[in-house]
JSON list of N, CA and C in Angstrom, two decimals:
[
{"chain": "A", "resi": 1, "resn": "UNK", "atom": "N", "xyz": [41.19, -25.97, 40.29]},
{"chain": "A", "resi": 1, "resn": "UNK", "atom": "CA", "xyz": [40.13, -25.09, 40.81]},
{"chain": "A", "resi": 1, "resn": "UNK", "atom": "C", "xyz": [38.75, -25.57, 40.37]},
{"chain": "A", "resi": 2, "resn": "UNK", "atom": "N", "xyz": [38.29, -25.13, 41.34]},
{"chain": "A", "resi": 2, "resn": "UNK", "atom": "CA", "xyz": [36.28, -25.48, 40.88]},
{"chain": "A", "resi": 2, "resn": "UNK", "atom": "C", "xyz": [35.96, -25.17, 39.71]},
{"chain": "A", "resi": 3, "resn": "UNK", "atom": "N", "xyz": [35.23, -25.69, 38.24]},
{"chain": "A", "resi": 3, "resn": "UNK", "atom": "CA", "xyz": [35.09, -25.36, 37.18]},
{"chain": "A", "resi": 3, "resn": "UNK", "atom": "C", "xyz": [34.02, -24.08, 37.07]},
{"chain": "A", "resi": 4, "resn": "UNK", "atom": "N", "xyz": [33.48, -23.80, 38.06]},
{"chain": "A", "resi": 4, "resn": "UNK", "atom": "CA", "xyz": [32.18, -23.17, 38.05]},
{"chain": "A", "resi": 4, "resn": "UNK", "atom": "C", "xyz": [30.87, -23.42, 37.75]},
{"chain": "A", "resi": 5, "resn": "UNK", "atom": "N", "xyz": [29.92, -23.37, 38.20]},
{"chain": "A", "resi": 5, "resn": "UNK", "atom": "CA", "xyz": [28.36, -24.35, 38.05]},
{"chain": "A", "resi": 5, "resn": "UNK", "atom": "C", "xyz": [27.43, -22.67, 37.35]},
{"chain": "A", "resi": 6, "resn": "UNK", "atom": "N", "xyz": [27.01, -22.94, 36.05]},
{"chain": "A", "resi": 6, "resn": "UNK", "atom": "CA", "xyz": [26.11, -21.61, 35.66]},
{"chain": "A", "resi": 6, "resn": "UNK", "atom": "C", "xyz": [24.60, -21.43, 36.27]},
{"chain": "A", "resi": 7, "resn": "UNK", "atom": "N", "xyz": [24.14, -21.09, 36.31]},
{"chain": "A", "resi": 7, "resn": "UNK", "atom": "CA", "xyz": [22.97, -20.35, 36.97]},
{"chain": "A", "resi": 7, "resn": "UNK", "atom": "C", "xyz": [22.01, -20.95, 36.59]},
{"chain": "A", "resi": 8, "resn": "UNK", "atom": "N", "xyz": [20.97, -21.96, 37.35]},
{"chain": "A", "resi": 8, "resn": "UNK", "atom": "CA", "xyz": [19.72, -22.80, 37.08]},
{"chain": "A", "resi": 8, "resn": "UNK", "atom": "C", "xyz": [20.85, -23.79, 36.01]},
{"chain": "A", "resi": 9, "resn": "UNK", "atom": "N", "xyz": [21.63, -24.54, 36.65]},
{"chain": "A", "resi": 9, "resn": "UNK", "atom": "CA", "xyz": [22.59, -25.79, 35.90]},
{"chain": "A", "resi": 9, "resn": "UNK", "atom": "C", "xyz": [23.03, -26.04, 36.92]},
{"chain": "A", "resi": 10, "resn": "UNK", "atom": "N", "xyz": [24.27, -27.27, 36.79]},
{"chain": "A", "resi": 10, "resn": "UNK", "atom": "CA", "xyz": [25.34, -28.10, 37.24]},
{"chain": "A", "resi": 10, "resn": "UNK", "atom": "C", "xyz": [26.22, -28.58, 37.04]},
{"chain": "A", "resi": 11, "resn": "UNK", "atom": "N", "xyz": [27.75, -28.89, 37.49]},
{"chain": "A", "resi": 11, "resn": "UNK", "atom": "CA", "xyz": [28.81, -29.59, 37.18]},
{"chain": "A", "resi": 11, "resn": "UNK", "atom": "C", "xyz": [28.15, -31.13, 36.83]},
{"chain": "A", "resi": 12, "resn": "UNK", "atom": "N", "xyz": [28.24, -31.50, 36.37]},
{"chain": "A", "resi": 12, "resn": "UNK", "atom": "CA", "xyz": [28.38, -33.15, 36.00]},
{"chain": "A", "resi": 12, "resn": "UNK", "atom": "C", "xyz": [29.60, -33.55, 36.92]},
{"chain": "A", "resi": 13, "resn": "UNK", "atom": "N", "xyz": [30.15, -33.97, 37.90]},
{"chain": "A", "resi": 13, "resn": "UNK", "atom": "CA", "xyz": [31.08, -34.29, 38.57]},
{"chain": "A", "resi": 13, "resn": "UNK", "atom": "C", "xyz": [31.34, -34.86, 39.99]},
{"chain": "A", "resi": 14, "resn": "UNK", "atom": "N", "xyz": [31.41, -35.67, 40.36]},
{"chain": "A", "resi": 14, "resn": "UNK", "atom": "CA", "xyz": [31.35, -35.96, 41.83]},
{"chain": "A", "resi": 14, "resn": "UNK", "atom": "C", "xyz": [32.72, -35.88, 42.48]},
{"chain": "A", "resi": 15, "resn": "UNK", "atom": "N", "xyz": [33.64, -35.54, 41.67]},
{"chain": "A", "resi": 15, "resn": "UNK", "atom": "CA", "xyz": [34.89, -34.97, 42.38]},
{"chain": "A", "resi": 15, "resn": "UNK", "atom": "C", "xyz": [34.82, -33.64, 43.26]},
{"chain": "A", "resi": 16, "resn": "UNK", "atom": "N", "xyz": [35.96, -33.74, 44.10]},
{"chain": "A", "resi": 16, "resn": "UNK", "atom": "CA", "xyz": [36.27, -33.01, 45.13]},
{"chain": "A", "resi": 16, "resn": "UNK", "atom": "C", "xyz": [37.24, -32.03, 44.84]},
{"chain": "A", "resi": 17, "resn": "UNK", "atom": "N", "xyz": [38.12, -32.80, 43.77]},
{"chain": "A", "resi": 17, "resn": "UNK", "atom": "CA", "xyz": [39.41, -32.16, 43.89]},
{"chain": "A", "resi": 17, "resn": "UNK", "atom": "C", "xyz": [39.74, -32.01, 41.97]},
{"chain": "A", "resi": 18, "resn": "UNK", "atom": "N", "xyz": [40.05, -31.41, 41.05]},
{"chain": "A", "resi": 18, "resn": "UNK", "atom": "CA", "xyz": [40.35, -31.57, 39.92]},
{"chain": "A", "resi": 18, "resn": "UNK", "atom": "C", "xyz": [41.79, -31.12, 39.60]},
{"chain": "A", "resi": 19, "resn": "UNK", "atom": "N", "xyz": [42.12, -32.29, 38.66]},
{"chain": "A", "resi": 19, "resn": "UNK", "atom": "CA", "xyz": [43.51, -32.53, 38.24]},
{"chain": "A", "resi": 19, "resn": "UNK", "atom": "C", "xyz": [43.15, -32.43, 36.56]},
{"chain": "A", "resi": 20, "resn": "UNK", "atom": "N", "xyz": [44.65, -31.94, 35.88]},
{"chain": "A", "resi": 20, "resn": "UNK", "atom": "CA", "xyz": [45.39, -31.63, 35.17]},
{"chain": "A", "resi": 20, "resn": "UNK", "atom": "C", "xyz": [44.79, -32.59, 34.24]},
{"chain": "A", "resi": 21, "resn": "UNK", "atom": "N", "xyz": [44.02, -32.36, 33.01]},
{"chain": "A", "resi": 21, "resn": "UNK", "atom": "CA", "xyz": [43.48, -33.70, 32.26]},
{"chain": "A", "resi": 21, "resn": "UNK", "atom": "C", "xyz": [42.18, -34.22, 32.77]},
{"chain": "A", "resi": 22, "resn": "UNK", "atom": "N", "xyz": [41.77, -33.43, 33.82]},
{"chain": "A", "resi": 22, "resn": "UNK", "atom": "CA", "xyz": [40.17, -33.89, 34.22]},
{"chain": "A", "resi": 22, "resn": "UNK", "atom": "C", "xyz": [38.94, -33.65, 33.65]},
{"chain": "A", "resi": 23, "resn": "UNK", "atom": "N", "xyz": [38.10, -33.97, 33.18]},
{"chain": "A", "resi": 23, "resn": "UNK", "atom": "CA", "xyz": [37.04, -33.56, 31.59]},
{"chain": "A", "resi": 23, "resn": "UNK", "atom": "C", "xyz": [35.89, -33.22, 32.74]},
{"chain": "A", "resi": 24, "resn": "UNK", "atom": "N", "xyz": [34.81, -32.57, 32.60]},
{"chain": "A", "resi": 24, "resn": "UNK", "atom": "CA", "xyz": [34.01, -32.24, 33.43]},
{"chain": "A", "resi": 24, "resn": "UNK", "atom": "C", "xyz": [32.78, -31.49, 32.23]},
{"chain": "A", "resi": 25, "resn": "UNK", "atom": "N", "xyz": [31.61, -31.72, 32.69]},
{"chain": "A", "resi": 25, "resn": "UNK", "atom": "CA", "xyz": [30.21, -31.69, 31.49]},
{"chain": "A", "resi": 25, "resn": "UNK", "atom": "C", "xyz": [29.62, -30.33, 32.57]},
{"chain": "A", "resi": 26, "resn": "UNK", "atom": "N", "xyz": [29.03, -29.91, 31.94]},
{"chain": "A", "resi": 26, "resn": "UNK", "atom": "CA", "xyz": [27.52, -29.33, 32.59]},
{"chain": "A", "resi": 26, "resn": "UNK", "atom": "C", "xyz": [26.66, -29.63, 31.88]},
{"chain": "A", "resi": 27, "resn": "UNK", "atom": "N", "xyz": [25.16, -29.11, 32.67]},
{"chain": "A", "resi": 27, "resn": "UNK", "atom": "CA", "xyz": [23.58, -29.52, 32.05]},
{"chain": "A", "resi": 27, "resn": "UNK", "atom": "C", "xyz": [22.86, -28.57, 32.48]},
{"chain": "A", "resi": 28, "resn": "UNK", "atom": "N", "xyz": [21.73, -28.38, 32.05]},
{"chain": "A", "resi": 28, "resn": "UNK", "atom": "CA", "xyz": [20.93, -27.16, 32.72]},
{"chain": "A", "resi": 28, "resn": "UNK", "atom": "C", "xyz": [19.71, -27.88, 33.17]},
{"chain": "A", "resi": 29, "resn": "UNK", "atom": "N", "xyz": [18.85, -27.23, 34.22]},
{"chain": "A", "resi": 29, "resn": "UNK", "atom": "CA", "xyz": [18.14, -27.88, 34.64]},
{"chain": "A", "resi": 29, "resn": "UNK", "atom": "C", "xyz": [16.79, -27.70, 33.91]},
{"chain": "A", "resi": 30, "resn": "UNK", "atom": "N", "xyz": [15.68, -28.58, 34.69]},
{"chain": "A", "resi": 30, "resn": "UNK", "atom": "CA", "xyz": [13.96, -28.30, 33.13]},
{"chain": "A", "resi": 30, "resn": "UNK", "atom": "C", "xyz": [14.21, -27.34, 33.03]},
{"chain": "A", "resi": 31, "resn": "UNK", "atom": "N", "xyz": [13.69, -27.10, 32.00]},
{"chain": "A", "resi": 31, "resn": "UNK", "atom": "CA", "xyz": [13.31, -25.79, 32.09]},
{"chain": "A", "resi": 31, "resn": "UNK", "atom": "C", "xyz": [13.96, -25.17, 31.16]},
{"chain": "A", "resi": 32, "resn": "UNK", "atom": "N", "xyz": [15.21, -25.20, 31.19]},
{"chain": "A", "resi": 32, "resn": "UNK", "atom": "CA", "xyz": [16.38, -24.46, 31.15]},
{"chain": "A", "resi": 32, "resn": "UNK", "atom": "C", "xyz": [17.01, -25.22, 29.85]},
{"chain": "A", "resi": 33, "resn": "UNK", "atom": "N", "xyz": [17.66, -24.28, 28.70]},
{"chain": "A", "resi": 33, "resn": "UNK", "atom": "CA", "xyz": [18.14, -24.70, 27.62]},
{"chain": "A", "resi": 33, "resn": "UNK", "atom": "C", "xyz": [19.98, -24.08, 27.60]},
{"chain": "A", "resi": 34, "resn": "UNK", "atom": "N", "xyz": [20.95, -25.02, 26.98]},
{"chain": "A", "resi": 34, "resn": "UNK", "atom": "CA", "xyz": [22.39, -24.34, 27.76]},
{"chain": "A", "resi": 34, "resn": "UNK", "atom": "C", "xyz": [22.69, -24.28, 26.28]},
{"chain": "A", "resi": 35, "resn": "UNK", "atom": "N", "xyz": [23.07, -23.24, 26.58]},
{"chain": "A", "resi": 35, "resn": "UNK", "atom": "CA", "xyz": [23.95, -22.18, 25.43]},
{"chain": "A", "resi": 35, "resn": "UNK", "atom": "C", "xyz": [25.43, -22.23, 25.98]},
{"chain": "A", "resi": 36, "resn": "UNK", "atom": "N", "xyz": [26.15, -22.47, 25.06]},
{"chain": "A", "resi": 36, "resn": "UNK", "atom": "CA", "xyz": [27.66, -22.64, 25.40]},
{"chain": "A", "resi": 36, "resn": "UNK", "atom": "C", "xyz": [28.44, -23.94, 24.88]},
{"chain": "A", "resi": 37, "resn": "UNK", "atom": "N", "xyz": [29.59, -24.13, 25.53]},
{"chain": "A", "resi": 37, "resn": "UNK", "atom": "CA", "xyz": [30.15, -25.46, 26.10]},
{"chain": "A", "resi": 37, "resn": "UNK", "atom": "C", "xyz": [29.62, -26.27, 26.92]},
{"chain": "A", "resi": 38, "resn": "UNK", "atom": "N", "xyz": [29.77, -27.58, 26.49]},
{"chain": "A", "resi": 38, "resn": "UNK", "atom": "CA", "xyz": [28.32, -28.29, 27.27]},
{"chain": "A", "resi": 38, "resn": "UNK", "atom": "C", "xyz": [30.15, -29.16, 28.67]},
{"chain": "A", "resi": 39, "resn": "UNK", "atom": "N", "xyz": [31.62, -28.81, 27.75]},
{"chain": "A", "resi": 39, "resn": "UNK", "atom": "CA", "xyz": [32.22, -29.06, 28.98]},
{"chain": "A", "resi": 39, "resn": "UNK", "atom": "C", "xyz": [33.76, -28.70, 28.73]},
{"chain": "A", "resi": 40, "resn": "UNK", "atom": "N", "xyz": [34.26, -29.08, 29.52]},
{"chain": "A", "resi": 40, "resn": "UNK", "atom": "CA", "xyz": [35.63, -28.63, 29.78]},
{"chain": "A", "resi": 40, "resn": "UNK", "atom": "C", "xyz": [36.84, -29.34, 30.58]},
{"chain": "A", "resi": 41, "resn": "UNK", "atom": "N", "xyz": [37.89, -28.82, 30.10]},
{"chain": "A", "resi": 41, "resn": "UNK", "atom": "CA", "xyz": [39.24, -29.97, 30.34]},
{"chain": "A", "resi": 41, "resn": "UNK", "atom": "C", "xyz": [40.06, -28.84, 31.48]},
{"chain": "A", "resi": 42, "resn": "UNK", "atom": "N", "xyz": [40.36, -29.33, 32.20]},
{"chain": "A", "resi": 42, "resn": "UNK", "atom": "CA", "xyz": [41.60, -28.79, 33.22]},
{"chain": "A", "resi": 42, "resn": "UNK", "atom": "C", "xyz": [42.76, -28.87, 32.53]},
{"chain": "A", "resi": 43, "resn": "UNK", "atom": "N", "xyz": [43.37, -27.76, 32.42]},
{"chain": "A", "resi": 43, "resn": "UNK", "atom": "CA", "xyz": [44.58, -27.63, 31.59]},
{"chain": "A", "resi": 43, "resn": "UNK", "atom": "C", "xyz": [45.96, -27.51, 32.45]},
{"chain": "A", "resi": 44, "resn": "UNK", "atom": "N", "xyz": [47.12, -27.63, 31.82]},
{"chain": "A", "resi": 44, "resn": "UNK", "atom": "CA", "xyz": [48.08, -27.41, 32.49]},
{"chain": "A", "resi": 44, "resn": "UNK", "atom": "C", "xyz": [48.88, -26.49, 33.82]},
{"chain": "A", "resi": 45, "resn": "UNK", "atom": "N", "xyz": [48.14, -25.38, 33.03]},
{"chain": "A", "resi": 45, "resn": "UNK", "atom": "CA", "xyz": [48.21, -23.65, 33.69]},
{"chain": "A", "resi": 45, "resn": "UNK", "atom": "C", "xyz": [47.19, -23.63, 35.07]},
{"chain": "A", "resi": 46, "resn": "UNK", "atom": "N", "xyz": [46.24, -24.42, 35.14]},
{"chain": "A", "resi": 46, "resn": "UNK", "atom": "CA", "xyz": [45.45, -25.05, 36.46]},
{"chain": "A", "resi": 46, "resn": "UNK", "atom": "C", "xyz": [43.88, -24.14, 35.92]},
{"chain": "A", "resi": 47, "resn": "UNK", "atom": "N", "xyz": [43.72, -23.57, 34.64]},
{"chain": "A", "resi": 47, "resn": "UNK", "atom": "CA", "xyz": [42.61, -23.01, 33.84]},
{"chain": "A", "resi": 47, "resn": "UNK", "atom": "C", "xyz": [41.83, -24.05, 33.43]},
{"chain": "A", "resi": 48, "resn": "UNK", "atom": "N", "xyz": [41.15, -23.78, 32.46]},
{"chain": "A", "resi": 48, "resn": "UNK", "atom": "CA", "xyz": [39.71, -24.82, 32.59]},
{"chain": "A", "resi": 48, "resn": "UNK", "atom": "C", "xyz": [39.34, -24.19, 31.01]},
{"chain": "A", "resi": 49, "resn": "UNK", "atom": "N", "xyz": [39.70, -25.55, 29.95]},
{"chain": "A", "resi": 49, "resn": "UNK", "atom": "CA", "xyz": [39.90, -25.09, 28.59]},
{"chain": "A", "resi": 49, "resn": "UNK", "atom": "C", "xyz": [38.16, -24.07, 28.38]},
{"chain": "A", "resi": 50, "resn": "UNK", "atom": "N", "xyz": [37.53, -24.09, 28.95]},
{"chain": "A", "resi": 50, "resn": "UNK", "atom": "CA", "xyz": [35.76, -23.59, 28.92]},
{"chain": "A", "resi": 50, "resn": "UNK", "atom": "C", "xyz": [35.54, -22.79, 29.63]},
{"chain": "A", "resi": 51, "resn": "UNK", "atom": "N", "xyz": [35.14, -21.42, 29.52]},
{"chain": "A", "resi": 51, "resn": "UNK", "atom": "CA", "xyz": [33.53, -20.72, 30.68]},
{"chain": "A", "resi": 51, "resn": "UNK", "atom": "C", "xyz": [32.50, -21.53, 30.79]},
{"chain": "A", "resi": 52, "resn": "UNK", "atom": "N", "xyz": [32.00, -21.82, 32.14]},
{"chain": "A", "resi": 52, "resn": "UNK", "atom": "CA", "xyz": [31.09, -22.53, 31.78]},
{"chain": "A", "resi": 52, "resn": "UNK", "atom": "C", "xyz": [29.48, -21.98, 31.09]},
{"chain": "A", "resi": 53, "resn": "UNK", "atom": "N", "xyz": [28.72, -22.18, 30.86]},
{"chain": "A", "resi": 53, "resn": "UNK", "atom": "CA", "xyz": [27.41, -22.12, 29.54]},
{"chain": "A", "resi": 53, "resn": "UNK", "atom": "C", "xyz": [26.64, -21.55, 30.39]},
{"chain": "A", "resi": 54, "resn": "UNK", "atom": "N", "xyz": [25.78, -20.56, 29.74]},
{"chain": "A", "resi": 54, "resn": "UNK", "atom": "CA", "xyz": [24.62, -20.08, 30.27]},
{"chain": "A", "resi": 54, "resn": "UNK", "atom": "C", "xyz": [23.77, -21.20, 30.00]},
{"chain": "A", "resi": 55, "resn": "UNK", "atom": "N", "xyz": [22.37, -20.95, 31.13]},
{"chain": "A", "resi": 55, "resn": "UNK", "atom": "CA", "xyz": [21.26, -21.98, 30.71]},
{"chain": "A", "resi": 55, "resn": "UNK", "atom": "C", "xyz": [19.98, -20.70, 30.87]},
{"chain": "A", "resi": 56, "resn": "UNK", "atom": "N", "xyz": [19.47, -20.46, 29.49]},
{"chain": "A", "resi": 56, "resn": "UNK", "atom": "CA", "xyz": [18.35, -19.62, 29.44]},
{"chain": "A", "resi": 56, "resn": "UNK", "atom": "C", "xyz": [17.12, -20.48, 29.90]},
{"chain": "A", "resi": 57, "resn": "UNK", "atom": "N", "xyz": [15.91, -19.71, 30.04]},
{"chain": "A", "resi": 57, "resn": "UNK", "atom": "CA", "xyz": [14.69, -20.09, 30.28]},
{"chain": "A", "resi": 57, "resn": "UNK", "atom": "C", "xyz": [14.02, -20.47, 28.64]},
{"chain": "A", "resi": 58, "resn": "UNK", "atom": "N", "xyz": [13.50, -21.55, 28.90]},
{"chain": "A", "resi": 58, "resn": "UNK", "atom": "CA", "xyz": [12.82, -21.98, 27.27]},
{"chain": "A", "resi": 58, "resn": "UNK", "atom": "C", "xyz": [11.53, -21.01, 27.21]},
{"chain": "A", "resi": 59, "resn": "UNK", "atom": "N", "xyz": [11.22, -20.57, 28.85]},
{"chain": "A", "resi": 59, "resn": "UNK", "atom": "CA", "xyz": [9.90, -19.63, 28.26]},
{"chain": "A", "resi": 59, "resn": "UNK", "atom": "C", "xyz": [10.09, -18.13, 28.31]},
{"chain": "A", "resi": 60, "resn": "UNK", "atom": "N", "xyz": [11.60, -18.03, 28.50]},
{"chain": "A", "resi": 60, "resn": "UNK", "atom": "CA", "xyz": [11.40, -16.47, 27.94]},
{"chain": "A", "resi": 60, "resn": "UNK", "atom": "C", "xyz": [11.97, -16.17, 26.44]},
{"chain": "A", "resi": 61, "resn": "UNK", "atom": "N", "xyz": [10.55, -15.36, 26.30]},
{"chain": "A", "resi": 61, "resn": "UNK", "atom": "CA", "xyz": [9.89, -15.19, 24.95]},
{"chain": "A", "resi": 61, "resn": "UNK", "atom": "C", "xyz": [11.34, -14.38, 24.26]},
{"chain": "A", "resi": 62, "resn": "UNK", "atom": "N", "xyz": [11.92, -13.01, 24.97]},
{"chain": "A", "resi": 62, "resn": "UNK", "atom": "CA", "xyz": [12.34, -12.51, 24.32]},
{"chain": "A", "resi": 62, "resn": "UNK", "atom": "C", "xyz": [13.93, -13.12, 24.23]},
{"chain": "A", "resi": 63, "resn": "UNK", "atom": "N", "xyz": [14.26, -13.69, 25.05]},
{"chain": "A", "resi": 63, "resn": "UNK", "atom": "CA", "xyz": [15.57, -14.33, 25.52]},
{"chain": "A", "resi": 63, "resn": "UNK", "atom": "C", "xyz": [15.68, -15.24, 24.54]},
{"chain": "A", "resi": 64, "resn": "UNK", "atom": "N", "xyz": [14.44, -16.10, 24.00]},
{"chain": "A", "resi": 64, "resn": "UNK", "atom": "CA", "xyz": [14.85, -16.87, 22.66]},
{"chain": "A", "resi": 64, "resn": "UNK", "atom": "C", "xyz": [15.05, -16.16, 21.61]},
{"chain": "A", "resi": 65, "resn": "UNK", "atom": "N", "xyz": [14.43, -15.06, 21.03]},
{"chain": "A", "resi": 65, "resn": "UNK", "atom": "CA", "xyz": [14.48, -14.17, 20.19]},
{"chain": "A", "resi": 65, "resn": "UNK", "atom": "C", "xyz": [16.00, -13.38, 20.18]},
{"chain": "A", "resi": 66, "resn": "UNK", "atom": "N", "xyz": [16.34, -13.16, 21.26]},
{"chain": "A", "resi": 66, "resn": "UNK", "atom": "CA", "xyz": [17.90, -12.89, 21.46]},
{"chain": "A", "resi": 66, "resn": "UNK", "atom": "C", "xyz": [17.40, -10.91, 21.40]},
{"chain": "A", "resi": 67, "resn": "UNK", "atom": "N", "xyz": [16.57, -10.97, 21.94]},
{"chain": "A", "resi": 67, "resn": "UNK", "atom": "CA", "xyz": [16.40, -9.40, 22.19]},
{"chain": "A", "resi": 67, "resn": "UNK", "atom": "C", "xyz": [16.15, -9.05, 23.43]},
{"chain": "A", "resi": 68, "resn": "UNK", "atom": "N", "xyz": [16.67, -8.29, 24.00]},
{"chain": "A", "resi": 68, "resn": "UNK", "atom": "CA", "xyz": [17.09, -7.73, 24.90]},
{"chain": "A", "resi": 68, "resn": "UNK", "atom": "C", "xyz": [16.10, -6.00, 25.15]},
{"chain": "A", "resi": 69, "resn": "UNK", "atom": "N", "xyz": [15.55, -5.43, 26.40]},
{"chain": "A", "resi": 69, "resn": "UNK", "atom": "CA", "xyz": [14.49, -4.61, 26.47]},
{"chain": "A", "resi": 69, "resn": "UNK", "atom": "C", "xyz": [15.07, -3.81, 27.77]},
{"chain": "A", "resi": 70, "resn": "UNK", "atom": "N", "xyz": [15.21, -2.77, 27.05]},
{"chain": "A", "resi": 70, "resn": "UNK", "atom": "CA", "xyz": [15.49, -1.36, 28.09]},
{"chain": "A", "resi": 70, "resn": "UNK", "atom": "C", "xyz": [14.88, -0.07, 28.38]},
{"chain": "A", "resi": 71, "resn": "UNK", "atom": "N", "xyz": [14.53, -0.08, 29.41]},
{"chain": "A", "resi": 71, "resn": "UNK", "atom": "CA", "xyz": [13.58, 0.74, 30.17]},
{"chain": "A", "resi": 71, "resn": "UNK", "atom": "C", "xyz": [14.41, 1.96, 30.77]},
{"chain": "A", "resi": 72, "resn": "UNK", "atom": "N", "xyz": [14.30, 2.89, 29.95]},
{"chain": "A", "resi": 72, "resn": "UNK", "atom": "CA", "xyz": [14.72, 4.55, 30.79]},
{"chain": "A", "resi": 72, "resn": "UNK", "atom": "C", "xyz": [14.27, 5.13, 31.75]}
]
């Protein structure tokens, strides 16, 4: 199955099709800093040893700070 591509990122991959033992990267694009697994192995079960990684914005202020803002 498709590994999944995270949001403002990309698969590293020019395959079509992924097999059993297939290693696969992501990257985030400018801008963008990736939090996570940077990749992941196709496993037996046809799962994908990784979620793939968020990629935050380097300029949000509070998103680096890891705080989070809620409005009632």
């Amino acid at each position: 199955p498709y590994p999944g591509k995270p949001d403002n990122g990309q698969v590293n991959s020019s395959l079509s099709s992924y097999d059993t033992g297939t290693r696969i990267s992501w990257s985030c694009d400018i801008g963008y800093t990736l939090e996570g697994n940077t990749s992941a192995t196709c496993q037996t079960n046809g799962n994908w040893s990784a979620k793939p990684p968020l990629c935050k914005s380097k300029n949000d202020f509070f998103s680096n700070l890891g705080l989070s803002i809620g409005w009632d």
